[in-house]
């Protein structure tokens, strides 16, 4: 195994978490109907290595909502167990995209139960609750926008035409079951949703601290850190200037815009390529489990 392959495998293991192999077996090996057919838009996007870039970009975008960021800061935080949080999100996405319907519904209920205790107040005294449909709507919109954008740039088989709206309609099915009210089912609807949240967004001190920690303290072996920073650089290249400015990230006013896009594209291609290799063996195992189930 080359250094590039070892790095890709290490990053994959980190995101999948210590229970990754067991969760993979449950996702792909449990018999029963699935919500989404193999090869459909949601399975192509969520099964691609570009999700590593999209996931980092989603965290950056989500942190711009003060209530969402305060909930993380008050009840978990990135400093305590960043990779544990990412592994939980990874498992949720895998289970609701590829898992048996009974398991998908179970993991949704588990997230809902966890959200019930995530309540508090913002510094100005405004109450927040993770179960608030409006807040859930922001988290969902930030995720699917990031996943779709990263897949456009770095995905193996980008979505075209009607596939793009189909992807959003498929993700809306899951979001609705979680508690999101009227999640967007078209690209036009997603753009309108993101624009509607814009007045609520700001880079709070908690958000800037979280993103700084996410970038510079990944808790990875030294050999894997350059690849991780490549993923971060690719995610930043997909983030609009005003969002970068709010989060204290480099932006085109201090970087040449063309160079910024070029470097970001190169970083994303290299890093997702390494992870795509690491995922290949996992996909082979998943196919074997699916064949055995049939």
PDB file of C-alpha atoms in Angstrom:
ATOM      1  CA  UNK A   1       0.000   0.000   0.000  1.00  0.00           C
ATOM      2  CA  UNK A   2       1.416   3.374  -1.013  1.00  0.00           C
ATOM      3  CA  UNK A   3       1.566   6.424   1.256  1.00  0.00           C
ATOM      4  CA  UNK A   4      -1.288   7.983  -0.715  1.00  0.00           C
ATOM      5  CA  UNK A   5      -3.400   4.879  -0.186  1.00  0.00           C
ATOM      6  CA  UNK A   6      -2.594   4.700   3.530  1.00  0.00           C
ATOM      7  CA  UNK A   7      -3.567   8.348   3.965  1.00  0.00           C
ATOM      8  CA  UNK A   8      -6.858   7.823   2.164  1.00  0.00           C
ATOM      9  CA  UNK A   9      -7.618   4.791   4.295  1.00  0.00           C
ATOM     10  CA  UNK A  10      -6.797   6.678   7.513  1.00  0.00           C
ATOM     11  CA  UNK A  11      -9.136   9.552   6.642  1.00  0.00           C
ATOM     12  CA  UNK A  12     -11.884   7.118   5.714  1.00  0.00           C
ATOM     13  CA  UNK A  13     -11.509   5.247   9.013  1.00  0.00           C
ATOM     14  CA  UNK A  14     -11.658   8.508  10.943  1.00  0.00           C
ATOM     15  CA  UNK A  15     -14.920   9.600   9.346  1.00  0.00           C
ATOM     16  CA  UNK A  16     -16.485   6.128   9.512  1.00  0.00           C
ATOM     17  CA  UNK A  17     -15.521   5.828  13.186  1.00  0.00           C
ATOM     18  CA  UNK A  18     -14.482   2.770  15.211  1.00  0.00           C
ATOM     19  CA  UNK A  19     -17.832   1.106  14.500  1.00  0.00           C
ATOM     20  CA  UNK A  20     -17.479   1.702  10.763  1.00  0.00           C
ATOM     21  CA  UNK A  21     -17.134  -1.969   9.704  1.00  0.00           C
ATOM     22  CA  UNK A  22     -20.060  -3.048  11.894  1.00  0.00           C
ATOM     23  CA  UNK A  23     -22.231  -0.175  10.646  1.00  0.00           C
ATOM     24  CA  UNK A  24     -21.333  -1.005   7.042  1.00  0.00           C
ATOM     25  CA  UNK A  25     -22.466  -4.585   7.570  1.00  0.00           C
ATOM     26  CA  UNK A  26     -25.742  -3.379   9.065  1.00  0.00           C
ATOM     27  CA  UNK A  27     -26.327  -0.796   6.316  1.00  0.00           C
ATOM     28  CA  UNK A  28     -25.702  -3.157   3.417  1.00  0.00           C
ATOM     29  CA  UNK A  29     -26.342  -6.565   4.964  1.00  0.00           C
ATOM     30  CA  UNK A  30     -29.709  -6.113   6.676  1.00  0.00           C
ATOM     31  CA  UNK A  31     -32.522  -7.489   4.497  1.00  0.00           C
ATOM     32  CA  UNK A  32     -35.567  -5.403   3.726  1.00  0.00           C
ATOM     33  CA  UNK A  33     -36.813  -2.694   1.358  1.00  0.00           C
ATOM     34  CA  UNK A  34     -34.752   0.462   0.833  1.00  0.00           C
ATOM     35  CA  UNK A  35     -36.032   3.966   0.169  1.00  0.00           C
ATOM     36  CA  UNK A  36     -33.695   4.572  -2.758  1.00  0.00           C
ATOM     37  CA  UNK A  37     -32.702   2.380  -5.681  1.00  0.00           C
ATOM     38  CA  UNK A  38     -29.021   1.712  -6.387  1.00  0.00           C
ATOM     39  CA  UNK A  39     -27.696   4.184  -8.933  1.00  0.00           C
ATOM     40  CA  UNK A  40     -30.323   6.819  -8.126  1.00  0.00           C
ATOM     41  CA  UNK A  41     -29.054  10.380  -7.610  1.00  0.00           C
ATOM     42  CA  UNK A  42     -28.923  10.257  -3.806  1.00  0.00           C
ATOM     43  CA  UNK A  43     -26.918   7.029  -3.788  1.00  0.00           C
ATOM     44  CA  UNK A  44     -24.454   8.428  -6.326  1.00  0.00           C
ATOM     45  CA  UNK A  45     -23.870  11.622  -4.374  1.00  0.00           C
ATOM     46  CA  UNK A  46     -23.798  10.147  -0.874  1.00  0.00           C
ATOM     47  CA  UNK A  47     -21.643   7.203  -1.918  1.00  0.00           C
ATOM     48  CA  UNK A  48     -18.928   9.326  -3.537  1.00  0.00           C
ATOM     49  CA  UNK A  49     -15.620  10.465  -2.049  1.00  0.00           C
ATOM     50  CA  UNK A  50     -16.610  14.079  -2.775  1.00  0.00           C
ATOM     51  CA  UNK A  51     -18.763  13.841   0.367  1.00  0.00           C
ATOM     52  CA  UNK A  52     -15.588  14.374   2.414  1.00  0.00           C
ATOM     53  CA  UNK A  53     -15.223  17.828   0.879  1.00  0.00           C
ATOM     54  CA  UNK A  54     -18.959  18.469   1.014  1.00  0.00           C
ATOM     55  CA  UNK A  55     -19.123  17.475   4.674  1.00  0.00           C
ATOM     56  CA  UNK A  56     -16.419  19.950   5.689  1.00  0.00           C
ATOM     57  CA  UNK A  57     -18.061  22.682   3.640  1.00  0.00           C
ATOM     58  CA  UNK A  58     -21.431  21.869   5.255  1.00  0.00           C
ATOM     59  CA  UNK A  59     -19.958  22.259   8.746  1.00  0.00           C
ATOM     60  CA  UNK A  60     -18.557  25.651   7.789  1.00  0.00           C
ATOM     61  CA  UNK A  61     -21.877  26.790   6.348  1.00  0.00           C
ATOM     62  CA  UNK A  62     -23.981  25.426   9.215  1.00  0.00           C
ATOM     63  CA  UNK A  63     -21.816  27.213  11.782  1.00  0.00           C
ATOM     64  CA  UNK A  64     -22.954  30.560  10.370  1.00  0.00           C
ATOM     65  CA  UNK A  65     -26.371  30.198  12.006  1.00  0.00           C
ATOM     66  CA  UNK A  66     -25.886  31.464  15.582  1.00  0.00           C
ATOM     67  CA  UNK A  67     -28.486  29.117  17.059  1.00  0.00           C
ATOM     68  CA  UNK A  68     -27.044  26.036  15.351  1.00  0.00           C
ATOM     69  CA  UNK A  69     -23.539  26.979  16.459  1.00  0.00           C
ATOM     70  CA  UNK A  70     -24.617  27.719  20.009  1.00  0.00           C
ATOM     71  CA  UNK A  71     -26.237  24.308  20.278  1.00  0.00           C
ATOM     72  CA  UNK A  72     -22.972  22.646  19.274  1.00  0.00           C
ATOM     73  CA  UNK A  73     -20.932  24.851  21.617  1.00  0.00           C
ATOM     74  CA  UNK A  74     -23.250  24.251  24.581  1.00  0.00           C
ATOM     75  CA  UNK A  75     -23.920  20.546  24.206  1.00  0.00           C
ATOM     76  CA  UNK A  76     -21.000  18.883  22.432  1.00  0.00           C
ATOM     77  CA  UNK A  77     -18.464  21.088  20.727  1.00  0.00           C
ATOM     78  CA  UNK A  78     -15.858  20.310  18.118  1.00  0.00           C
ATOM     79  CA  UNK A  79     -13.044  20.379  20.640  1.00  0.00           C
ATOM     80  CA  UNK A  80     -14.351  17.427  22.613  1.00  0.00           C
ATOM     81  CA  UNK A  81     -14.907  14.851  19.869  1.00  0.00           C
ATOM     82  CA  UNK A  82     -14.901  16.278  16.360  1.00  0.00           C
ATOM     83  CA  UNK A  83     -14.374  12.914  14.680  1.00  0.00           C
ATOM     84  CA  UNK A  84     -17.029  11.289  16.835  1.00  0.00           C
ATOM     85  CA  UNK A  85     -19.576  13.865  15.669  1.00  0.00           C
ATOM     86  CA  UNK A  86     -18.567  13.398  12.050  1.00  0.00           C
ATOM     87  CA  UNK A  87     -18.831   9.608  12.415  1.00  0.00           C
ATOM     88  CA  UNK A  88     -22.379   9.980  13.779  1.00  0.00           C
ATOM     89  CA  UNK A  89     -23.376  12.158  10.817  1.00  0.00           C
ATOM     90  CA  UNK A  90     -21.684   9.737   8.426  1.00  0.00           C
ATOM     91  CA  UNK A  91     -23.613   6.811   9.895  1.00  0.00           C
ATOM     92  CA  UNK A  92     -26.900   8.747   9.726  1.00  0.00           C
ATOM     93  CA  UNK A  93     -26.392   9.585   6.059  1.00  0.00           C
ATOM     94  CA  UNK A  94     -25.326   6.044   5.180  1.00  0.00           C
ATOM     95  CA  UNK A  95     -28.248   4.472   7.021  1.00  0.00           C
ATOM     96  CA  UNK A  96     -30.919   6.760   5.582  1.00  0.00           C
ATOM     97  CA  UNK A  97     -29.492   6.531   2.056  1.00  0.00           C
ATOM     98  CA  UNK A  98     -28.503   2.871   1.744  1.00  0.00           C
ATOM     99  CA  UNK A  99     -29.951   1.079   4.772  1.00  0.00           C
ATOM    100  CA  UNK A 100     -33.111  -0.954   5.199  1.00  0.00           C
ATOM    101  CA  UNK A 101     -36.176   1.209   5.831  1.00  0.00           C
ATOM    102  CA  UNK A 102     -36.604  -0.126   9.368  1.00  0.00           C
ATOM    103  CA  UNK A 103     -33.036   0.863  10.256  1.00  0.00           C
ATOM    104  CA  UNK A 104     -33.353   4.234   8.538  1.00  0.00           C
ATOM    105  CA  UNK A 105     -36.440   5.068  10.577  1.00  0.00           C
ATOM    106  CA  UNK A 106     -34.687   3.896  13.737  1.00  0.00           C
ATOM    107  CA  UNK A 107     -31.693   6.176  13.231  1.00  0.00           C
ATOM    108  CA  UNK A 108     -34.011   9.119  12.492  1.00  0.00           C
ATOM    109  CA  UNK A 109     -35.839   8.512  15.769  1.00  0.00           C
ATOM    110  CA  UNK A 110     -32.496   8.330  17.582  1.00  0.00           C
ATOM    111  CA  UNK A 111     -31.496  11.732  16.214  1.00  0.00           C
ATOM    112  CA  UNK A 112     -34.861  13.178  17.200  1.00  0.00           C
ATOM    113  CA  UNK A 113     -34.450  11.892  20.759  1.00  0.00           C
ATOM    114  CA  UNK A 114     -30.965  13.389  20.939  1.00  0.00           C
ATOM    115  CA  UNK A 115     -32.306  16.744  19.734  1.00  0.00           C
ATOM    116  CA  UNK A 116     -34.879  16.889  22.539  1.00  0.00           C
ATOM    117  CA  UNK A 117     -32.226  17.704  25.133  1.00  0.00           C
ATOM    118  CA  UNK A 118     -30.372  20.248  22.995  1.00  0.00           C
ATOM    119  CA  UNK A 119     -31.915  23.492  24.182  1.00  0.00           C
ATOM    120  CA  UNK A 120     -30.582  26.737  25.599  1.00  0.00           C
ATOM    121  CA  UNK A 121     -30.309  30.452  25.013  1.00  0.00           C
ATOM    122  CA  UNK A 122     -28.185  32.652  22.790  1.00  0.00           C
ATOM    123  CA  UNK A 123     -26.004  35.368  24.377  1.00  0.00           C
ATOM    124  CA  UNK A 124     -28.842  37.871  23.851  1.00  0.00           C
ATOM    125  CA  UNK A 125     -31.301  35.617  25.706  1.00  0.00           C
ATOM    126  CA  UNK A 126     -33.090  34.232  22.649  1.00  0.00           C
ATOM    127  CA  UNK A 127     -34.043  30.576  23.235  1.00  0.00           C
ATOM    128  CA  UNK A 128     -33.052  27.865  20.794  1.00  0.00           C
ATOM    129  CA  UNK A 129     -33.895  24.181  20.361  1.00  0.00           C
ATOM    130  CA  UNK A 130     -32.261  21.685  18.028  1.00  0.00           C
ATOM    131  CA  UNK A 131     -35.686  20.209  17.279  1.00  0.00           C
ATOM    132  CA  UNK A 132     -36.972  23.542  15.915  1.00  0.00           C
ATOM    133  CA  UNK A 133     -38.124  22.815  12.331  1.00  0.00           C
ATOM    134  CA  UNK A 134     -36.744  26.166  11.184  1.00  0.00           C
ATOM    135  CA  UNK A 135     -33.288  25.348  12.543  1.00  0.00           C
ATOM    136  CA  UNK A 136     -33.457  21.819  11.146  1.00  0.00           C
ATOM    137  CA  UNK A 137     -34.318  23.394   7.810  1.00  0.00           C
ATOM    138  CA  UNK A 138     -31.104  25.410   7.821  1.00  0.00           C
ATOM    139  CA  UNK A 139     -28.964  22.403   8.709  1.00  0.00           C
ATOM    140  CA  UNK A 140     -30.573  20.394   5.910  1.00  0.00           C
ATOM    141  CA  UNK A 141     -30.255  23.142   3.295  1.00  0.00           C
ATOM    142  CA  UNK A 142     -26.593  23.739   4.163  1.00  0.00           C
ATOM    143  CA  UNK A 143     -25.878  20.016   3.871  1.00  0.00           C
ATOM    144  CA  UNK A 144     -27.537  19.308   0.538  1.00  0.00           C
ATOM    145  CA  UNK A 145     -26.160  22.496  -1.009  1.00  0.00           C
ATOM    146  CA  UNK A 146     -22.656  21.497   0.078  1.00  0.00           C
ATOM    147  CA  UNK A 147     -23.000  17.858  -0.970  1.00  0.00           C
ATOM    148  CA  UNK A 148     -24.344  18.775  -4.400  1.00  0.00           C
ATOM    149  CA  UNK A 149     -21.738  21.482  -4.987  1.00  0.00           C
ATOM    150  CA  UNK A 150     -18.848  19.224  -3.967  1.00  0.00           C
ATOM    151  CA  UNK A 151     -20.186  16.438  -6.153  1.00  0.00           C
ATOM    152  CA  UNK A 152     -20.410  18.837  -9.104  1.00  0.00           C
ATOM    153  CA  UNK A 153     -16.754  19.758  -8.687  1.00  0.00           C
ATOM    154  CA  UNK A 154     -15.159  16.512  -7.491  1.00  0.00           C
ATOM    155  CA  UNK A 155     -17.690  13.710  -7.981  1.00  0.00           C
ATOM    156  CA  UNK A 156     -17.060  10.695 -10.156  1.00  0.00           C
ATOM    157  CA  UNK A 157     -20.347  11.082 -12.068  1.00  0.00           C
ATOM    158  CA  UNK A 158     -21.919  14.544 -11.548  1.00  0.00           C
ATOM    159  CA  UNK A 159     -25.684  14.864 -11.730  1.00  0.00           C
ATOM    160  CA  UNK A 160     -27.198  16.475 -14.816  1.00  0.00           C
ATOM    161  CA  UNK A 161     -30.604  17.764 -15.839  1.00  0.00           C
ATOM    162  CA  UNK A 162     -33.577  16.361 -13.946  1.00  0.00           C
ATOM    163  CA  UNK A 163     -31.263  14.238 -11.772  1.00  0.00           C
ATOM    164  CA  UNK A 164     -30.409  17.332  -9.745  1.00  0.00           C
ATOM    165  CA  UNK A 165     -33.988  18.026  -8.690  1.00  0.00           C
ATOM    166  CA  UNK A 166     -34.495  14.297  -8.120  1.00  0.00           C
ATOM    167  CA  UNK A 167     -31.575  14.328  -5.677  1.00  0.00           C
ATOM    168  CA  UNK A 168     -33.140  17.176  -3.716  1.00  0.00           C
ATOM    169  CA  UNK A 169     -36.547  15.498  -3.707  1.00  0.00           C
ATOM    170  CA  UNK A 170     -34.958  12.305  -2.366  1.00  0.00           C
ATOM    171  CA  UNK A 171     -33.120  14.136   0.412  1.00  0.00           C
ATOM    172  CA  UNK A 172     -36.326  16.016   1.203  1.00  0.00           C
ATOM    173  CA  UNK A 173     -38.053  12.705   1.935  1.00  0.00           C
ATOM    174  CA  UNK A 174     -35.569  11.994   4.740  1.00  0.00           C
ATOM    175  CA  UNK A 175     -35.549  15.594   5.972  1.00  0.00           C
ATOM    176  CA  UNK A 176     -39.326  15.643   6.240  1.00  0.00           C
ATOM    177  CA  UNK A 177     -39.310  12.531   8.415  1.00  0.00           C
ATOM    178  CA  UNK A 178     -36.702  14.153  10.662  1.00  0.00           C
ATOM    179  CA  UNK A 179     -38.897  17.220  11.176  1.00  0.00           C
ATOM    180  CA  UNK A 180     -37.984  19.735   8.475  1.00  0.00           C
ATOM    181  CA  UNK A 181     -41.015  21.659   7.223  1.00  0.00           C
ATOM    182  CA  UNK A 182     -41.249  21.900   3.412  1.00  0.00           C
ATOM    183  CA  UNK A 183     -37.633  21.034   2.560  1.00  0.00           C
ATOM    184  CA  UNK A 184     -36.654  22.162  -0.955  1.00  0.00           C
ATOM    185  CA  UNK A 185     -37.276  19.653  -3.739  1.00  0.00           C
ATOM    186  CA  UNK A 186     -35.752  21.642  -6.629  1.00  0.00           C
ATOM    187  CA  UNK A 187     -32.571  23.632  -7.173  1.00  0.00           C
ATOM    188  CA  UNK A 188     -34.622  26.799  -7.492  1.00  0.00           C
ATOM    189  CA  UNK A 189     -36.272  25.993  -4.179  1.00  0.00           C
ATOM    190  CA  UNK A 190     -32.886  25.364  -2.558  1.00  0.00           C
ATOM    191  CA  UNK A 191     -31.561  28.724  -3.767  1.00  0.00           C
ATOM    192  CA  UNK A 192     -34.673  30.449  -2.400  1.00  0.00           C
ATOM    193  CA  UNK A 193     -34.311  28.640   0.943  1.00  0.00           C
ATOM    194  CA  UNK A 194     -30.656  29.634   1.336  1.00  0.00           C
ATOM    195  CA  UNK A 195     -31.467  33.249   0.441  1.00  0.00           C
ATOM    196  CA  UNK A 196     -34.276  33.324   3.003  1.00  0.00           C
ATOM    197  CA  UNK A 197     -31.852  32.341   5.793  1.00  0.00           C
ATOM    198  CA  UNK A 198     -29.200  34.889   4.784  1.00  0.00           C
ATOM    199  CA  UNK A 199     -30.343  37.678   7.190  1.00  0.00           C
ATOM    200  CA  UNK A 200     -30.006  35.265  10.141  1.00  0.00           C
ATOM    201  CA  UNK A 201     -26.408  34.258   9.426  1.00  0.00           C
ATOM    202  CA  UNK A 202     -23.276  35.630  11.071  1.00  0.00           C
ATOM    203  CA  UNK A 203     -19.799  34.487  11.989  1.00  0.00           C
ATOM    204  CA  UNK A 204     -19.996  34.525  15.784  1.00  0.00           C
ATOM    205  CA  UNK A 205     -16.895  34.097  17.976  1.00  0.00           C
ATOM    206  CA  UNK A 206     -18.039  30.525  18.668  1.00  0.00           C
ATOM    207  CA  UNK A 207     -18.283  29.820  14.937  1.00  0.00           C
ATOM    208  CA  UNK A 208     -14.853  31.250  14.158  1.00  0.00           C
ATOM    209  CA  UNK A 209     -13.324  29.302  17.032  1.00  0.00           C
ATOM    210  CA  UNK A 210     -14.971  26.058  15.893  1.00  0.00           C
ATOM    211  CA  UNK A 211     -13.853  26.429  12.292  1.00  0.00           C
ATOM    212  CA  UNK A 212     -10.312  27.353  13.341  1.00  0.00           C
ATOM    213  CA  UNK A 213     -10.200  24.200  15.453  1.00  0.00           C
ATOM    214  CA  UNK A 214     -11.649  22.124  12.604  1.00  0.00           C
ATOM    215  CA  UNK A 215      -8.933  23.363  10.240  1.00  0.00           C
ATOM    216  CA  UNK A 216      -5.848  23.324  12.423  1.00  0.00           C
ATOM    217  CA  UNK A 217      -6.451  20.596  15.023  1.00  0.00           C
ATOM    218  CA  UNK A 218      -7.709  17.512  13.151  1.00  0.00           C
ATOM    219  CA  UNK A 219      -6.246  14.886  15.552  1.00  0.00           C
ATOM    220  CA  UNK A 220      -4.690  12.912  12.710  1.00  0.00           C
ATOM    221  CA  UNK A 221      -1.297  11.260  12.200  1.00  0.00           C
ATOM    222  CA  UNK A 222       1.216  13.716  10.755  1.00  0.00           C
ATOM    223  CA  UNK A 223       1.327  11.819   7.464  1.00  0.00           C
ATOM    224  CA  UNK A 224      -2.428  12.280   6.977  1.00  0.00           C
ATOM    225  CA  UNK A 225      -2.616  15.978   7.814  1.00  0.00           C
ATOM    226  CA  UNK A 226      -1.563  17.317   4.388  1.00  0.00           C
ATOM    227  CA  UNK A 227      -4.353  15.296   2.763  1.00  0.00           C
ATOM    228  CA  UNK A 228      -6.827  16.562   5.339  1.00  0.00           C
ATOM    229  CA  UNK A 229      -5.748  20.143   4.700  1.00  0.00           C
ATOM    230  CA  UNK A 230      -6.259  19.441   1.010  1.00  0.00           C
ATOM    231  CA  UNK A 231      -9.860  18.514   1.778  1.00  0.00           C
ATOM    232  CA  UNK A 232     -10.248  21.686   3.825  1.00  0.00           C
ATOM    233  CA  UNK A 233      -8.718  23.781   1.041  1.00  0.00           C
ATOM    234  CA  UNK A 234     -11.099  22.240  -1.476  1.00  0.00           C
ATOM    235  CA  UNK A 235     -14.060  22.952   0.834  1.00  0.00           C
ATOM    236  CA  UNK A 236     -12.978  26.566   1.326  1.00  0.00           C
ATOM    237  CA  UNK A 237     -12.698  27.010  -2.454  1.00  0.00           C
ATOM    238  CA  UNK A 238     -16.432  26.162  -2.694  1.00  0.00           C
ATOM    239  CA  UNK A 239     -17.394  28.746  -0.061  1.00  0.00           C
ATOM    240  CA  UNK A 240     -18.547  32.235  -1.101  1.00  0.00           C
ATOM    241  CA  UNK A 241     -16.428  35.239  -0.170  1.00  0.00           C
ATOM    242  CA  UNK A 242     -18.850  36.683   2.387  1.00  0.00           C
ATOM    243  CA  UNK A 243     -19.016  33.371   4.260  1.00  0.00           C
ATOM    244  CA  UNK A 244     -15.233  33.057   4.344  1.00  0.00           C
ATOM    245  CA  UNK A 245     -14.939  36.589   5.637  1.00  0.00           C
ATOM    246  CA  UNK A 246     -17.445  35.894   8.421  1.00  0.00           C
ATOM    247  CA  UNK A 247     -15.511  32.775   9.480  1.00  0.00           C
ATOM    248  CA  UNK A 248     -12.038  34.299   9.209  1.00  0.00           C
ATOM    249  CA  UNK A 249     -11.047  32.111   6.245  1.00  0.00           C
ATOM    250  CA  UNK A 250      -8.896  33.214   3.280  1.00  0.00           C
ATOM    251  CA  UNK A 251     -11.012  34.823   0.560  1.00  0.00           C
ATOM    252  CA  UNK A 252     -10.536  36.145  -2.980  1.00  0.00           C
ATOM    253  CA  UNK A 253      -9.792  39.678  -1.810  1.00  0.00           C
ATOM    254  CA  UNK A 254      -6.539  38.401  -0.362  1.00  0.00           C
ATOM    255  CA  UNK A 255      -6.076  35.553  -2.870  1.00  0.00           C
ATOM    256  CA  UNK A 256      -6.207  35.779  -6.649  1.00  0.00           C
ATOM    257  CA  UNK A 257      -9.669  34.425  -7.533  1.00  0.00           C
ATOM    258  CA  UNK A 258      -8.473  32.305 -10.467  1.00  0.00           C
ATOM    259  CA  UNK A 259      -5.612  30.867  -8.437  1.00  0.00           C
ATOM    260  CA  UNK A 260      -8.022  30.216  -5.583  1.00  0.00           C
ATOM    261  CA  UNK A 261     -10.332  28.150  -7.806  1.00  0.00           C
ATOM    262  CA  UNK A 262      -7.472  26.348  -9.542  1.00  0.00           C
ATOM    263  CA  UNK A 263      -5.695  25.381  -6.354  1.00  0.00           C
ATOM    264  CA  UNK A 264      -8.953  24.359  -4.695  1.00  0.00           C
ATOM    265  CA  UNK A 265      -9.853  22.136  -7.652  1.00  0.00           C
ATOM    266  CA  UNK A 266      -6.408  20.511  -7.652  1.00  0.00           C
ATOM    267  CA  UNK A 267      -6.490  19.891  -3.903  1.00  0.00           C
ATOM    268  CA  UNK A 268      -9.935  18.355  -4.098  1.00  0.00           C
ATOM    269  CA  UNK A 269      -9.057  16.053  -6.988  1.00  0.00           C
ATOM    270  CA  UNK A 270      -5.958  14.712  -5.263  1.00  0.00           C
ATOM    271  CA  UNK A 271      -7.521  14.210  -1.838  1.00  0.00           C
ATOM    272  CA  UNK A 272     -10.807  12.714  -3.060  1.00  0.00           C
ATOM    273  CA  UNK A 273      -8.842  10.422  -5.353  1.00  0.00           C
ATOM    274  CA  UNK A 274      -6.964   8.998  -2.379  1.00  0.00           C
ATOM    275  CA  UNK A 275     -10.162   8.515  -0.408  1.00  0.00           C
ATOM    276  CA  UNK A 276     -11.961   7.033  -3.417  1.00  0.00           C
ATOM    277  CA  UNK A 277      -9.326   4.312  -3.465  1.00  0.00           C
ATOM    278  CA  UNK A 278      -9.862   3.666   0.253  1.00  0.00           C
ATOM    279  CA  UNK A 279     -13.622   3.446  -0.272  1.00  0.00           C
ATOM    280  CA  UNK A 280     -13.280   0.952  -3.112  1.00  0.00           C
ATOM    281  CA  UNK A 281     -12.605  -2.010  -0.819  1.00  0.00           C
ATOM    282  CA  UNK A 282     -15.552  -1.007   1.340  1.00  0.00           C
ATOM    283  CA  UNK A 283     -17.847  -0.868  -1.688  1.00  0.00           C
ATOM    284  CA  UNK A 284     -16.639  -4.319  -2.745  1.00  0.00           C
ATOM    285  CA  UNK A 285     -17.559  -5.655   0.703  1.00  0.00           C
ATOM    286  CA  UNK A 286     -20.921  -3.929   0.490  1.00  0.00           C
ATOM    287  CA  UNK A 287     -21.670  -5.548  -2.885  1.00  0.00           C
ATOM    288  CA  UNK A 288     -20.782  -8.955  -1.462  1.00  0.00           C
ATOM    289  CA  UNK A 289     -23.198  -8.380   1.424  1.00  0.00           C
ATOM    290  CA  UNK A 290     -25.951  -7.252  -0.936  1.00  0.00           C
ATOM    291  CA  UNK A 291     -25.406 -10.270  -3.191  1.00  0.00           C
ATOM    292  CA  UNK A 292     -25.573 -12.570  -0.164  1.00  0.00           C
ATOM    293  CA  UNK A 293     -28.797 -10.875   0.984  1.00  0.00           C
ATOM    294  CA  UNK A 294     -30.386 -11.541  -2.406  1.00  0.00           C
TER     295      UNK A 294
END
